[in-house]
Short mmCIF file of C-alpha atoms in Angstrom, two decimals:
data_model
loop_
_atom_site.label_atom_id
_atom_site.label_comp_id
_atom_site.label_asym_id
_atom_site.label_seq_id
_atom_site.Cartn_x
_atom_site.Cartn_y
_atom_site.Cartn_z
CA MET N 1 -7.32 -1.68 -0.33
CA ARG N 2 -11.14 -2.53 -0.84
CA PRO N 3 -12.08 -5.86 1.70
CA PHE N 4 -12.41 -9.44 -0.50
CA SER N 5 -12.91 -12.84 0.64
CA TYR N 6 -10.42 -15.57 -0.73
CA THR N 7 -11.05 -19.13 -1.67
CA THR N 8 -8.29 -21.88 -2.76
CA VAL N 9 -9.44 -24.33 -4.92
CA SER N 10 -7.78 -27.63 -5.82
CA THR N 11 -9.37 -28.54 -9.06
CA VAL N 12 -9.71 -26.62 -12.95
CA ARG N 13 -13.28 -27.64 -12.49
CA SER N 14 -13.75 -26.12 -9.26
CA ALA N 15 -12.02 -23.02 -10.05
CA VAL N 16 -14.35 -22.20 -12.92
CA LEU N 17 -17.16 -22.60 -10.74
CA GLN N 18 -16.23 -20.20 -8.57
CA VAL N 19 -15.36 -17.57 -10.69
CA SER N 20 -17.51 -17.68 -13.46
CA PRO N 21 -20.67 -17.14 -12.00
CA ASP N 22 -19.42 -14.43 -9.91
CA PRO N 23 -18.98 -10.84 -11.94
CA LYS N 24 -16.64 -9.73 -8.65
CA ALA N 25 -14.68 -12.76 -8.62
CA LEU N 26 -10.84 -12.98 -10.34
CA TYR N 27 -8.52 -15.83 -10.41
CA VAL N 28 -5.36 -14.84 -8.65
CA ALA N 29 -1.68 -17.11 -8.54
CA GLY N 30 1.48 -14.84 -8.46
CA ALA N 31 -0.55 -11.89 -7.56
CA THR N 32 2.15 -9.37 -8.90
CA GLU N 33 -0.40 -7.90 -10.74
CA VAL N 34 -3.97 -8.71 -9.43
CA LEU N 35 -2.98 -7.08 -5.78
CA ASN N 36 -1.82 -3.63 -7.83
CA LEU N 37 -5.27 -3.73 -9.71
CA VAL N 38 -7.30 -4.03 -6.77
CA ARG N 39 -5.14 -2.02 -4.58
CA GLU N 40 -5.39 0.96 -6.82
CA GLY N 41 -9.09 0.30 -8.14
CA GLN N 42 -8.54 -0.37 -11.68
CA ILE N 43 -10.39 -3.46 -10.83
CA ALA N 44 -13.68 -4.21 -8.43
CA ALA N 45 -13.04 -7.61 -7.02
CA ASP N 46 -14.80 -8.66 -3.86
CA ARG N 47 -13.37 -12.36 -4.05
CA LEU N 48 -10.20 -13.80 -5.26
CA VAL N 49 -9.63 -17.10 -5.85
CA ASP N 50 -6.31 -18.50 -5.87
CA ILE N 51 -5.51 -21.06 -8.26
CA ARG N 52 -1.89 -21.98 -7.41
CA ALA N 53 -2.85 -25.63 -6.55
CA LEU N 54 -4.27 -26.52 -9.77
CA PRO N 55 -1.98 -29.33 -11.56
CA LEU N 56 -0.85 -27.05 -14.45
CA THR N 57 2.90 -26.59 -13.36
CA SER N 58 4.40 -28.63 -16.19
CA ILE N 59 6.77 -27.83 -18.93
CA ARG N 60 6.67 -30.35 -21.48
CA PRO N 61 8.97 -30.40 -24.86
CA GLY N 62 8.32 -33.12 -27.29
CA ALA N 63 8.18 -33.61 -30.61
CA GLU N 64 4.74 -31.59 -31.40
CA GLY N 65 6.36 -28.65 -29.67
CA LEU N 66 6.39 -27.51 -26.02
CA HIS N 67 3.72 -27.56 -23.73
CA ILE N 68 3.87 -24.85 -20.89
CA GLY N 69 1.43 -25.12 -17.95
CA ALA N 70 -0.62 -22.08 -16.89
CA LEU N 71 1.40 -21.90 -13.61
CA ALA N 72 4.70 -23.35 -14.70
CA ARG N 73 7.66 -21.46 -12.65
CA HIS N 74 11.07 -20.79 -14.74
CA VAL N 75 10.58 -21.46 -17.60
CA GLU N 76 13.22 -19.56 -18.57
CA ASN N 77 15.89 -22.15 -16.97
CA HIS N 78 14.56 -25.06 -18.72
CA PRO N 79 17.44 -26.52 -20.92
CA VAL N 80 15.15 -27.35 -23.82
CA VAL N 81 13.47 -23.87 -23.74
CA ARG N 82 16.74 -22.27 -23.79
CA ARG N 83 18.33 -24.65 -26.73
CA ASP N 84 15.38 -24.97 -29.04
CA TYR N 85 13.25 -21.55 -27.96
CA PRO N 86 15.67 -18.92 -26.97
CA VAL N 87 13.35 -16.24 -28.06
CA LEU N 88 11.11 -17.63 -25.09
CA ALA N 89 13.90 -17.47 -22.64
CA GLN N 90 15.13 -14.46 -23.29
CA ALA N 91 12.06 -12.68 -23.24
CA LEU N 92 11.07 -13.91 -19.91
CA LEU N 93 14.40 -12.97 -18.51
CA ALA N 94 14.09 -9.38 -20.17
CA GLY N 95 10.36 -9.10 -17.85
CA ALA N 96 10.05 -7.99 -14.64
CA SER N 97 12.82 -8.07 -11.67
CA PRO N 98 14.00 -11.43 -10.62
CA GLN N 99 11.51 -10.94 -7.35
CA VAL N 100 8.44 -10.77 -9.61
CA ARG N 101 9.74 -13.50 -11.86
CA ASN N 102 9.74 -15.87 -8.69
CA MET N 103 6.10 -14.93 -8.21
CA PHE N 104 4.34 -14.65 -11.76
CA THR N 105 2.76 -16.92 -13.53
CA PRO N 106 2.68 -17.55 -17.46
CA GLY N 107 -1.38 -17.52 -17.51
CA GLY N 108 -1.42 -14.11 -15.56
CA ASN N 109 1.27 -12.92 -17.53
CA LEU N 110 -0.55 -12.81 -20.62
CA LEU N 111 -3.56 -11.41 -19.14
CA GLN N 112 -1.54 -8.68 -17.14
CA ARG N 113 -3.29 -4.99 -17.92
CA THR N 114 -1.43 -1.83 -19.96
CA ARG N 115 0.91 0.04 -18.26
CA CYS N 116 -0.31 3.37 -19.94
CA SER N 117 -0.56 5.73 -17.19
CA TYR N 118 -3.61 7.01 -18.17
CA TYR N 119 -5.13 3.66 -17.01
CA ARG N 120 -2.96 2.88 -13.99
CA ASP N 121 -3.83 6.42 -12.75
CA VAL N 122 -7.66 6.16 -11.66
CA ARG N 123 -7.78 9.84 -11.31
CA PHE N 124 -7.87 9.99 -15.06
CA ALA N 125 -10.17 9.32 -17.91
CA CYS N 126 -9.61 6.18 -19.26
CA ASN N 127 -12.31 4.59 -21.55
CA ARG N 128 -10.20 1.03 -21.21
CA ARG N 129 -10.92 1.37 -17.02
CA GLU N 130 -14.50 3.25 -17.39
CA PRO N 131 -15.95 3.26 -20.49
CA GLY N 132 -17.26 6.13 -22.30
CA SER N 133 -14.78 8.59 -20.09
CA GLY N 134 -12.26 9.51 -22.53
CA CYS N 135 -8.65 8.97 -23.14
CA GLY N 136 -5.95 10.76 -21.50
CA ALA N 137 -3.43 9.81 -23.62
CA LEU N 138 -4.46 10.81 -26.99
CA GLU N 139 -3.58 14.57 -26.32
CA GLY N 140 -1.73 14.01 -23.37
CA ASN N 141 1.91 12.49 -22.79
CA ASN N 142 1.84 9.34 -24.96
CA ARG N 143 5.52 8.85 -25.50
CA TYR N 144 4.81 4.83 -24.21
CA ASN N 145 1.40 4.23 -26.58
CA ALA N 146 0.80 2.79 -29.28
CA ILE N 147 1.89 3.60 -33.08
CA PHE N 148 0.02 0.37 -34.76
CA GLY N 149 -3.42 -0.82 -33.88
CA GLY N 150 -5.00 1.93 -31.45
CA SER N 151 -8.15 3.88 -31.89
CA ASP N 152 -9.52 6.86 -30.85
CA HIS N 153 -10.98 5.35 -27.80
CA CYS N 154 -7.90 4.10 -26.99
CA ILE N 155 -3.65 3.86 -27.54
CA ALA N 156 -2.66 1.76 -24.63
CA VAL N 157 0.12 -1.11 -25.62
CA HIS N 158 0.24 -4.64 -23.88
CA PRO N 159 3.20 -4.99 -21.83
CA SER N 160 3.82 -8.60 -22.21
CA ASP N 161 7.13 -9.47 -23.09
CA LEU N 162 6.14 -13.30 -23.12
CA ALA N 163 3.32 -12.86 -25.38
CA VAL N 164 5.57 -11.19 -28.00
CA ALA N 165 7.87 -13.93 -28.16
CA LEU N 166 4.92 -16.53 -28.23
CA THR N 167 3.12 -14.62 -30.95
CA ALA N 168 6.61 -15.16 -33.05
CA LEU N 169 6.08 -18.70 -32.17
CA ASP N 170 2.75 -19.22 -33.27
CA ALA N 171 1.65 -20.23 -29.79
CA VAL N 172 -1.84 -21.45 -28.83
CA VAL N 173 -3.72 -20.52 -25.62
CA ARG N 174 -5.42 -23.36 -24.04
CA THR N 175 -8.64 -22.35 -21.65
CA GLN N 176 -10.96 -23.82 -19.77
CA GLY N 177 -14.42 -22.29 -19.44
CA PRO N 178 -18.21 -22.97 -18.11
CA ALA N 179 -18.86 -23.98 -22.09
CA GLY N 180 -15.66 -26.46 -22.09
CA ALA N 181 -12.16 -26.14 -23.26
CA ARG N 182 -10.87 -24.17 -26.27
CA SER N 183 -7.57 -23.54 -28.09
CA ILE N 184 -6.89 -19.78 -28.99
CA PRO N 185 -4.04 -18.79 -31.21
CA ILE N 186 -1.91 -16.29 -29.20
CA GLU N 187 -2.93 -13.45 -31.96
CA GLU N 188 -6.74 -13.93 -31.35
CA LEU N 189 -6.73 -13.64 -27.56
CA TYR N 190 -6.19 -10.12 -27.59
CA ARG N 191 -8.63 -7.62 -29.03
CA LEU N 192 -7.66 -4.41 -30.44
CA PRO N 193 -9.77 -1.35 -28.70
CA GLY N 194 -11.73 -0.30 -31.47
CA GLU N 195 -14.69 1.27 -29.66
CA GLU N 196 -14.70 -0.81 -26.97
CA PRO N 197 -11.64 -0.81 -25.50
CA HIS N 198 -12.67 -2.16 -22.05
CA ARG N 199 -12.91 -5.61 -23.84
CA GLU N 200 -9.53 -6.67 -23.76
CA THR N 201 -9.79 -10.63 -24.70
CA VAL N 202 -12.16 -12.72 -26.36
CA LEU N 203 -11.93 -14.42 -22.88
CA ASP N 204 -15.50 -14.80 -21.15
CA HIS N 205 -15.26 -13.95 -17.36
CA GLY N 206 -14.34 -17.48 -15.30
CA GLU N 207 -12.71 -18.73 -18.51
CA LEU N 208 -9.24 -20.09 -17.17
CA ILE N 209 -5.85 -20.08 -19.29
CA THR N 210 -4.71 -23.58 -18.68
CA GLY N 211 -1.52 -23.90 -20.60
CA ILE N 212 0.00 -22.64 -23.63
CA ASP N 213 1.11 -24.78 -26.80
CA VAL N 214 4.24 -24.02 -28.56
CA PRO N 215 3.96 -25.95 -31.85
CA ALA N 216 7.38 -27.30 -33.15
CA SER N 217 8.92 -25.13 -35.98
CA ARG N 218 11.42 -24.95 -38.24
CA PHE N 219 12.19 -20.93 -37.05
CA ALA N 220 11.63 -21.42 -32.98
CA ALA N 221 15.32 -22.54 -32.65
CA ARG N 222 16.64 -19.86 -34.59
CA SER N 223 15.18 -16.63 -32.41
CA HIS N 224 16.06 -13.86 -30.63
CA TYR N 225 14.28 -11.21 -28.41
CA LEU N 226 15.65 -7.46 -28.42
CA LYS N 227 14.27 -5.18 -25.86
CA ILE N 228 14.65 -1.80 -25.74
CA ARG N 229 13.74 0.65 -22.76
CA ASP N 230 14.45 4.07 -20.94
CA ARG N 231 16.69 1.83 -18.50
CA ALA N 232 19.20 -1.16 -18.76
CA SER N 233 16.80 -3.26 -16.60
CA PHE N 234 13.43 -3.67 -15.16
CA ALA N 235 11.68 -1.56 -17.21
CA PHE N 236 8.69 -1.92 -19.52
CA ALA N 237 9.46 -1.89 -23.47
CA LEU N 238 9.48 1.10 -25.62
CA VAL N 239 10.02 -1.05 -28.60
CA SER N 240 10.86 -4.66 -28.69
CA VAL N 241 11.02 -7.39 -31.41
CA ALA N 242 11.14 -11.12 -31.33
CA VAL N 243 12.12 -12.95 -34.42
CA ALA N 244 12.58 -16.28 -35.39
CA VAL N 245 13.76 -17.30 -39.02
CA ASP N 246 14.37 -20.44 -40.81
CA VAL N 247 17.38 -20.29 -43.05
CA ARG N 248 18.30 -22.86 -45.66
CA ARG N 249 21.04 -22.81 -48.36
CA GLY N 250 21.47 -19.20 -47.25
CA VAL N 251 17.80 -17.82 -47.93
CA VAL N 252 15.07 -17.02 -45.46
CA ARG N 253 12.18 -19.63 -46.09
CA ASP N 254 10.02 -18.50 -43.35
CA CYS N 255 10.00 -16.13 -40.63
CA ARG N 256 8.07 -14.75 -37.60
CA ILE N 257 8.63 -11.07 -36.65
CA ALA N 258 6.65 -9.59 -33.62
CA LEU N 259 6.99 -6.49 -32.38
CA GLY N 260 6.00 -5.36 -28.36
CA GLY N 261 5.85 -1.76 -26.89
CA VAL N 262 3.99 -0.14 -30.36
CA ALA N 263 0.52 -1.41 -29.93
CA PRO N 264 -2.43 -2.51 -27.72
CA ARG N 265 -0.97 -6.27 -28.51
CA PRO N 266 1.83 -8.17 -29.39
CA TRP N 267 2.15 -6.88 -32.92
CA ARG N 268 2.66 -9.33 -35.83
CA ALA N 269 4.84 -7.54 -38.64
CA ARG N 270 3.65 -9.45 -41.56
CA ALA N 271 4.89 -7.09 -43.84
CA ALA N 272 8.53 -7.27 -42.41
CA GLU N 273 7.95 -11.12 -42.94
CA ALA N 274 7.28 -10.61 -46.46
CA ALA N 275 10.04 -8.26 -47.07
CA LEU N 276 12.04 -11.05 -45.41
CA THR N 277 10.90 -14.32 -47.13
CA GLY N 278 12.92 -15.47 -49.86
CA LYS N 279 15.67 -13.25 -49.19
CA PRO N 280 19.23 -13.76 -48.13
CA LEU N 281 19.78 -12.91 -44.43
CA ASN N 282 22.01 -9.60 -44.86
CA GLU N 283 22.32 -6.00 -44.08
CA GLU N 284 20.38 -5.20 -46.79
CA SER N 285 17.50 -7.45 -46.47
CA ARG N 286 17.51 -6.69 -42.85
CA ARG N 287 16.98 -3.21 -42.92
CA ALA N 288 14.01 -3.75 -46.03
CA ALA N 289 12.49 -5.40 -42.91
CA GLY N 290 13.02 -3.09 -40.37
CA GLN N 291 11.59 -0.31 -43.03
CA ALA N 292 8.74 -2.71 -43.55
CA ALA N 293 7.71 -3.52 -39.88
CA ALA N 294 7.59 0.47 -39.54
CA SER N 295 5.34 0.90 -42.15
CA GLY N 296 1.75 1.94 -41.38
CA ALA N 297 2.77 3.22 -38.18
CA THR N 298 0.51 5.84 -37.00
CA PRO N 299 2.50 7.63 -34.03
CA ARG N 300 1.16 10.51 -31.91
CA ARG N 301 2.76 13.85 -30.91
CA HIS N 302 5.36 12.41 -28.21
CA ASN N 303 6.11 8.63 -29.45
CA ARG N 304 7.36 9.44 -33.15
CA PHE N 305 10.90 8.16 -32.23
CA LYS N 306 8.96 4.30 -32.03
CA VAL N 307 9.03 4.61 -35.79
CA ALA N 308 12.44 4.46 -36.67
CA MET N 309 13.32 2.70 -33.32
CA VAL N 310 10.97 -0.21 -34.78
CA GLU N 311 13.22 -0.03 -37.91
CA ARG N 312 16.21 -0.42 -36.41
CA ALA N 313 15.50 -2.63 -33.47
CA VAL N 314 13.53 -5.43 -36.32
CA ALA N 315 16.85 -5.02 -38.09
CA ARG N 316 19.09 -5.50 -35.27
CA ALA N 317 17.33 -8.29 -33.73
CA LEU N 318 17.90 -10.08 -37.24
CA SER N 319 21.45 -9.29 -36.86
CA GLU N 320 21.64 -11.75 -33.80
CA VAL N 321 20.11 -14.65 -35.40
CA GLY N 322 23.00 -14.91 -38.15
CA ASP N 323 23.48 -15.03 -41.59
CA MET F 1 16.02 -13.69 22.62
CA GLU F 2 12.42 -12.76 20.88
CA SER F 3 11.91 -12.36 17.46
CA SER F 4 9.66 -9.62 17.74
CA GLY F 5 10.73 -5.96 16.39
CA ARG F 6 9.75 -4.60 19.65
CA ALA F 7 11.64 -7.38 21.56
CA ALA F 8 14.08 -6.68 24.86
CA GLY F 9 17.22 -8.38 25.00
CA GLY F 10 19.94 -7.79 22.26
CA PRO F 11 19.72 -4.55 20.74
CA SER F 12 16.78 -2.59 19.99
CA ARG F 13 15.69 -1.45 16.54
CA ARG F 14 16.36 2.22 17.94
CA GLN F 15 19.80 1.16 18.69
CA VAL F 16 20.33 -0.88 15.61
CA LEU F 17 19.14 2.19 13.45
CA GLY F 18 21.83 4.47 15.17
CA ARG F 19 24.46 2.23 14.55
CA GLY F 20 23.60 2.50 10.91
CA ALA F 21 20.29 1.64 9.71
CA LEU F 22 19.27 -1.64 9.93
CA ILE F 23 21.61 -3.99 9.69
CA GLY F 24 19.57 -7.08 11.26
CA ALA F 25 18.06 -6.54 14.33
CA ALA F 26 19.43 -9.32 16.53
CA THR F 27 17.02 -12.14 16.07
CA VAL F 28 17.60 -15.49 16.95
CA GLY F 29 16.25 -18.36 14.57
CA ALA F 30 16.33 -20.92 12.45
CA GLY F 31 18.72 -18.62 10.15
CA LEU F 32 18.42 -18.77 6.65
CA ALA F 33 18.23 -21.84 4.52
CA PRO F 34 17.94 -20.93 0.85
CA GLN F 35 19.10 -23.85 -0.70
CA ALA F 36 16.77 -26.05 1.55
CA GLY F 37 13.86 -24.26 0.58
CA ALA F 38 14.70 -23.25 -3.11
CA ALA F 39 13.37 -26.76 -4.66
CA ARG F 40 9.78 -25.72 -3.58
CA ALA F 41 7.81 -23.30 -5.60
CA ALA F 42 8.24 -19.55 -3.85
CA THR F 43 4.61 -19.33 -3.64
CA ALA F 44 3.47 -22.96 -2.39
CA PRO F 45 0.55 -24.01 -3.16
CA PRO F 46 -2.16 -23.88 -0.24
CA VAL F 47 -3.53 -27.55 0.52
CA ARG F 48 -6.56 -26.34 2.08
CA GLU F 49 -9.90 -25.63 -0.14
CA GLU F 50 -11.64 -23.51 1.76
CA THR F 51 -13.08 -19.72 1.57
CA LEU F 52 -11.94 -16.92 3.99
CA ALA F 53 -14.49 -14.16 4.16
CA ALA F 54 -13.53 -10.90 3.88
CA GLU F 55 -12.92 -10.10 7.82
CA PRO F 56 -9.81 -10.69 10.31
CA VAL F 57 -8.78 -14.23 10.71
CA GLU F 58 -6.35 -16.02 12.82
CA ILE F 59 -3.48 -17.47 11.04
CA SER F 60 -0.25 -18.57 11.55
CA LEU F 61 3.17 -17.96 9.52
CA ARG F 62 6.66 -19.52 9.93
CA VAL F 63 8.90 -16.34 10.02
CA ASN F 64 12.52 -16.21 10.79
CA GLY F 65 12.30 -20.37 12.08
CA ARG F 66 9.26 -19.49 14.28
CA GLU F 67 5.65 -19.67 13.91
CA ARG F 68 3.63 -16.71 14.66
CA THR F 69 -0.16 -16.44 14.99
CA LEU F 70 -1.86 -13.13 14.07
CA SER F 71 -4.78 -11.56 12.83
CA VAL F 72 -5.24 -10.56 9.27
CA GLU F 73 -7.82 -9.56 6.45
CA PRO F 74 -7.54 -11.79 3.47
CA ARG F 75 -6.70 -8.14 1.90
CA THR F 76 -3.46 -8.04 4.05
CA THR F 77 -0.37 -8.22 2.15
CA LEU F 78 2.31 -10.07 3.36
CA LEU F 79 4.44 -6.77 4.14
CA ASP F 80 1.86 -5.00 6.25
CA ALA F 81 1.43 -8.68 8.21
CA LEU F 82 5.19 -8.43 8.82
CA ARG F 83 5.61 -5.09 9.78
CA GLU F 84 2.00 -3.80 11.28
CA ARG F 85 0.77 -7.30 12.78
CA LEU F 86 4.40 -8.90 14.02
CA GLY F 87 6.28 -5.87 14.02
CA LEU F 88 8.89 -6.65 11.93
CA THR F 89 9.53 -3.14 10.58
CA GLY F 90 13.04 -4.22 9.21
CA THR F 91 11.40 -4.78 5.97
CA LYS F 92 10.22 -1.64 4.18
CA LYS F 93 7.36 -0.33 2.51
CA GLY F 94 8.24 1.77 -0.35
CA CYS F 95 6.16 1.96 -3.72
CA ASP F 96 3.86 -0.61 -2.14
CA GLN F 97 3.63 -1.74 -6.00
CA GLY F 98 6.60 -4.22 -6.85
CA ALA F 99 8.51 -1.79 -8.38
CA CYS F 100 11.47 -0.44 -5.71
CA GLY F 101 12.21 -3.84 -4.06
CA ALA F 102 12.37 -2.40 -0.53
CA CYS F 103 9.96 -5.01 0.88
CA THR F 104 11.98 -8.07 -0.61
CA VAL F 105 11.85 -11.06 2.11
CA LEU F 106 12.75 -14.85 1.08
CA VAL F 107 9.72 -16.82 0.48
CA ASP F 108 10.72 -20.73 0.55
CA GLY F 109 14.31 -19.13 -0.29
CA ARG F 110 13.49 -17.56 -3.12
CA ARG F 111 13.29 -13.66 -3.07
CA VAL F 112 9.93 -12.07 -3.87
CA ASN F 113 8.25 -8.59 -3.06
CA SER F 114 6.06 -8.87 0.11
CA CYS F 115 3.73 -6.19 -1.27
CA LEU F 116 2.69 -8.12 -3.96
CA THR F 117 1.40 -11.53 -1.93
CA LEU F 118 -1.14 -11.79 0.71
CA ALA F 119 -0.14 -13.29 3.85
CA VAL F 120 -3.28 -16.02 3.68
CA MET F 121 -1.16 -17.14 0.46
CA GLN F 122 2.23 -17.44 2.62
CA ARG F 123 0.54 -19.82 5.33
CA ASP F 124 2.41 -23.01 4.40
CA ALA F 125 5.63 -20.76 3.37
CA GLU F 126 8.98 -20.88 5.12
CA ILE F 127 9.35 -16.98 5.19
CA THR F 128 12.94 -14.97 5.99
CA THR F 129 13.16 -11.26 6.98
CA ILE F 130 16.24 -8.88 7.60
CA GLU F 131 15.79 -10.04 11.15
CA GLY F 132 16.25 -13.67 10.30
CA LEU F 133 19.64 -13.07 8.91
CA ALA F 134 21.84 -12.34 11.65
CA ARG F 135 22.90 -15.18 14.12
CA GLY F 136 22.86 -13.63 17.36
CA ASP F 137 25.15 -10.65 17.39
CA GLU F 138 27.07 -12.16 14.28
CA LEU F 139 26.09 -10.53 11.07
CA HIS F 140 25.02 -12.33 7.95
CA PRO F 141 28.24 -11.60 5.73
CA VAL F 142 25.83 -9.59 3.29
CA GLN F 143 24.89 -7.49 6.05
CA ARG F 144 29.02 -6.94 7.05
CA ALA F 145 29.75 -6.41 3.44
CA PHE F 146 27.36 -3.58 3.21
CA LEU F 147 28.78 -2.28 6.17
CA GLU F 148 32.24 -2.36 5.02
CA CYS F 149 31.42 -1.14 1.88
CA ASP F 150 29.51 1.83 2.61
CA ALA F 151 26.72 0.70 0.83
CA PHE F 152 23.80 2.74 1.64
CA GLN F 153 22.90 6.04 2.48
CA CYS F 154 19.79 7.10 3.52
CA GLY F 155 19.28 3.41 4.40
CA TYR F 156 15.36 3.03 3.64
CA CYS F 157 16.25 0.35 0.66
CA THR F 158 18.94 -1.21 2.68
CA SER F 159 17.19 -4.47 4.06
CA GLY F 160 15.56 -5.17 0.60
CA GLN F 161 19.29 -4.59 -1.27
CA ILE F 162 20.26 -6.92 1.34
CA MET F 163 17.65 -9.62 1.13
CA SER F 164 17.98 -9.54 -2.76
CA ALA F 165 21.85 -9.88 -2.43
CA VAL F 166 21.14 -13.16 -0.10
CA ALA F 167 19.29 -14.62 -2.90
CA LEU F 168 21.04 -13.25 -5.83
CA ILE F 169 24.35 -14.86 -4.17
CA GLU F 170 22.65 -18.17 -3.81
CA GLU F 171 21.07 -17.95 -7.05
CA GLY F 172 25.01 -17.72 -8.58
CA HIS F 173 24.56 -14.41 -10.11
CA ALA F 174 27.32 -12.70 -8.64
CA GLY F 175 29.89 -13.67 -11.02
CA SER F 176 30.67 -10.44 -12.28
CA PRO F 177 29.49 -6.51 -11.51
CA GLU F 178 27.58 -6.49 -14.71
CA GLU F 179 25.55 -10.00 -13.69
CA VAL F 180 24.99 -8.15 -10.28
CA ARG F 181 23.93 -5.20 -11.86
CA GLU F 182 21.45 -6.92 -13.59
CA TRP F 183 20.13 -9.04 -11.01
CA MET F 184 20.34 -6.53 -8.24
CA SER F 185 17.49 -4.55 -10.78
CA GLY F 186 14.61 -5.02 -8.88
CA ASN F 187 15.74 -3.18 -6.04
CA ILE F 188 16.02 0.83 -6.31
CA CYS F 189 18.48 3.37 -4.31
CA ARG F 190 17.19 6.57 -4.47
CA CYS F 191 20.42 7.67 -2.91
CA GLY F 192 22.22 5.94 -6.08
CA ALA F 193 24.46 3.77 -3.94
CA TYR F 194 24.49 1.54 -6.31
CA PRO F 195 28.76 1.14 -6.99
CA ASN F 196 29.06 0.40 -3.25
CA ILE F 197 25.98 -1.99 -2.99
CA VAL F 198 27.66 -3.63 -6.12
CA ALA F 199 30.82 -3.76 -4.42
CA ALA F 200 29.18 -5.51 -1.20
CA VAL F 201 27.19 -7.85 -3.37
CA ARG F 202 30.36 -8.73 -4.91
CA GLN F 203 32.54 -9.21 -1.47
CA ALA F 204 30.36 -10.82 0.19
CA ALA F 205 30.16 -13.33 -2.76
CA GLY F 206 33.69 -13.86 -2.55
CA GLY F 207 34.46 -12.41 -5.95
CA GLY F 208 36.45 -9.36 -4.82
CA ALA F 209 34.50 -5.94 -4.78
CA ARG F 210 35.42 -5.23 -8.27
#
């Protein structure tokens, strides 16, 4: 591992002051992602700034919704989260391993990098890791790669389960940067790769995620997370689905359907939401929503299976939230 | 007895290995107190505001109930500090990227991958390794169950499996074989000893091997 210095901070202000002016400085909290990236060389950091002492650990449910501090621990165990935001608890439990879940933080989870093997293995070309070097996945083993939102420069998928659930809940990410505080709807946090896949988010260097706000909604309580992977546990998603529905008098009044494992960012399936809204929740409407979710996919050589998998996974996830 | 892996007194690491793969170097320490530690975050925040330069620095770590002083660089993982600086080689390096679980230790009672945290980040923590489980010659119940259920073959993943199982039982996740399989998913066994590992965890938890 390349050598780096290590700084501990106790306030958000000093954290931002430490990292913002130093392009080679990086925040560290859970370290489950940062250490791998620094060790393998995807990120060239000379300095890690440990933010674990910052007062960002709270989990606060209220009438307005749910606030999750960027450093909150075991959000999935909070009774209100389990009752009122089941998709959130399920997505967290579907992620990583018990060991990693004892270490990671929500803020860091949102900013984890793609698991695309051409990004992770520094011997391969990767526009995301090294702009202009090419993309090994386009013509390579792209079984795990994107079927939505990719470009001729990058077809990586975002790995976070939490981000998919938060996308289905209209979550807003709170940040603090040198220029002040911002609130960013989670969908807008991530950039699509386009011609600049190395620009992954809209955050400035040193802009720190301080928390996540999940607004109160009529659909959050009736929600579900389905994750399909190559083995039963501790694997990244081939396809995942977060659904949340507001059903009144037998008709879907409002809903959210977000997909994971299929795009460079959590992928909101708006066509599927439109297909479902106004319909009763039954086998026919679930199937139609699945087909709508998969429409417009641009699979590659090794990931055509994801199209049918999206169709079925959406229908199945919807069957878990009742008729 | 000495808590270093190179210790004299008690069975040596080689003797232990000869008996059947790392079922605990005999270490006397505070032993395990997961319940006491569980209330604290697994990665207890440091209280200092300071910068450590990218060079060797002397720190102290509390490992298996003993305060140990050692020299590390900020980039030294907890895993490398345990193995290379403290001689506690019971904790294994498998993938070195958090995917296999061979390096699992307890930090303040919670299981973590020691390859995914820095030694300097754990200066305020209570660390328990495989060497800290047994009390003298008396094996921890999970160690005993692994022996009795033949829950390993090559043994390389075993200390991580055992540490994970100790935490799993404490967490209350040993209710059924299915639950054990899910909550042991962070520990990979290349030999495929999984059925016997599940049986050992169930036995140690008092739930019967099946």
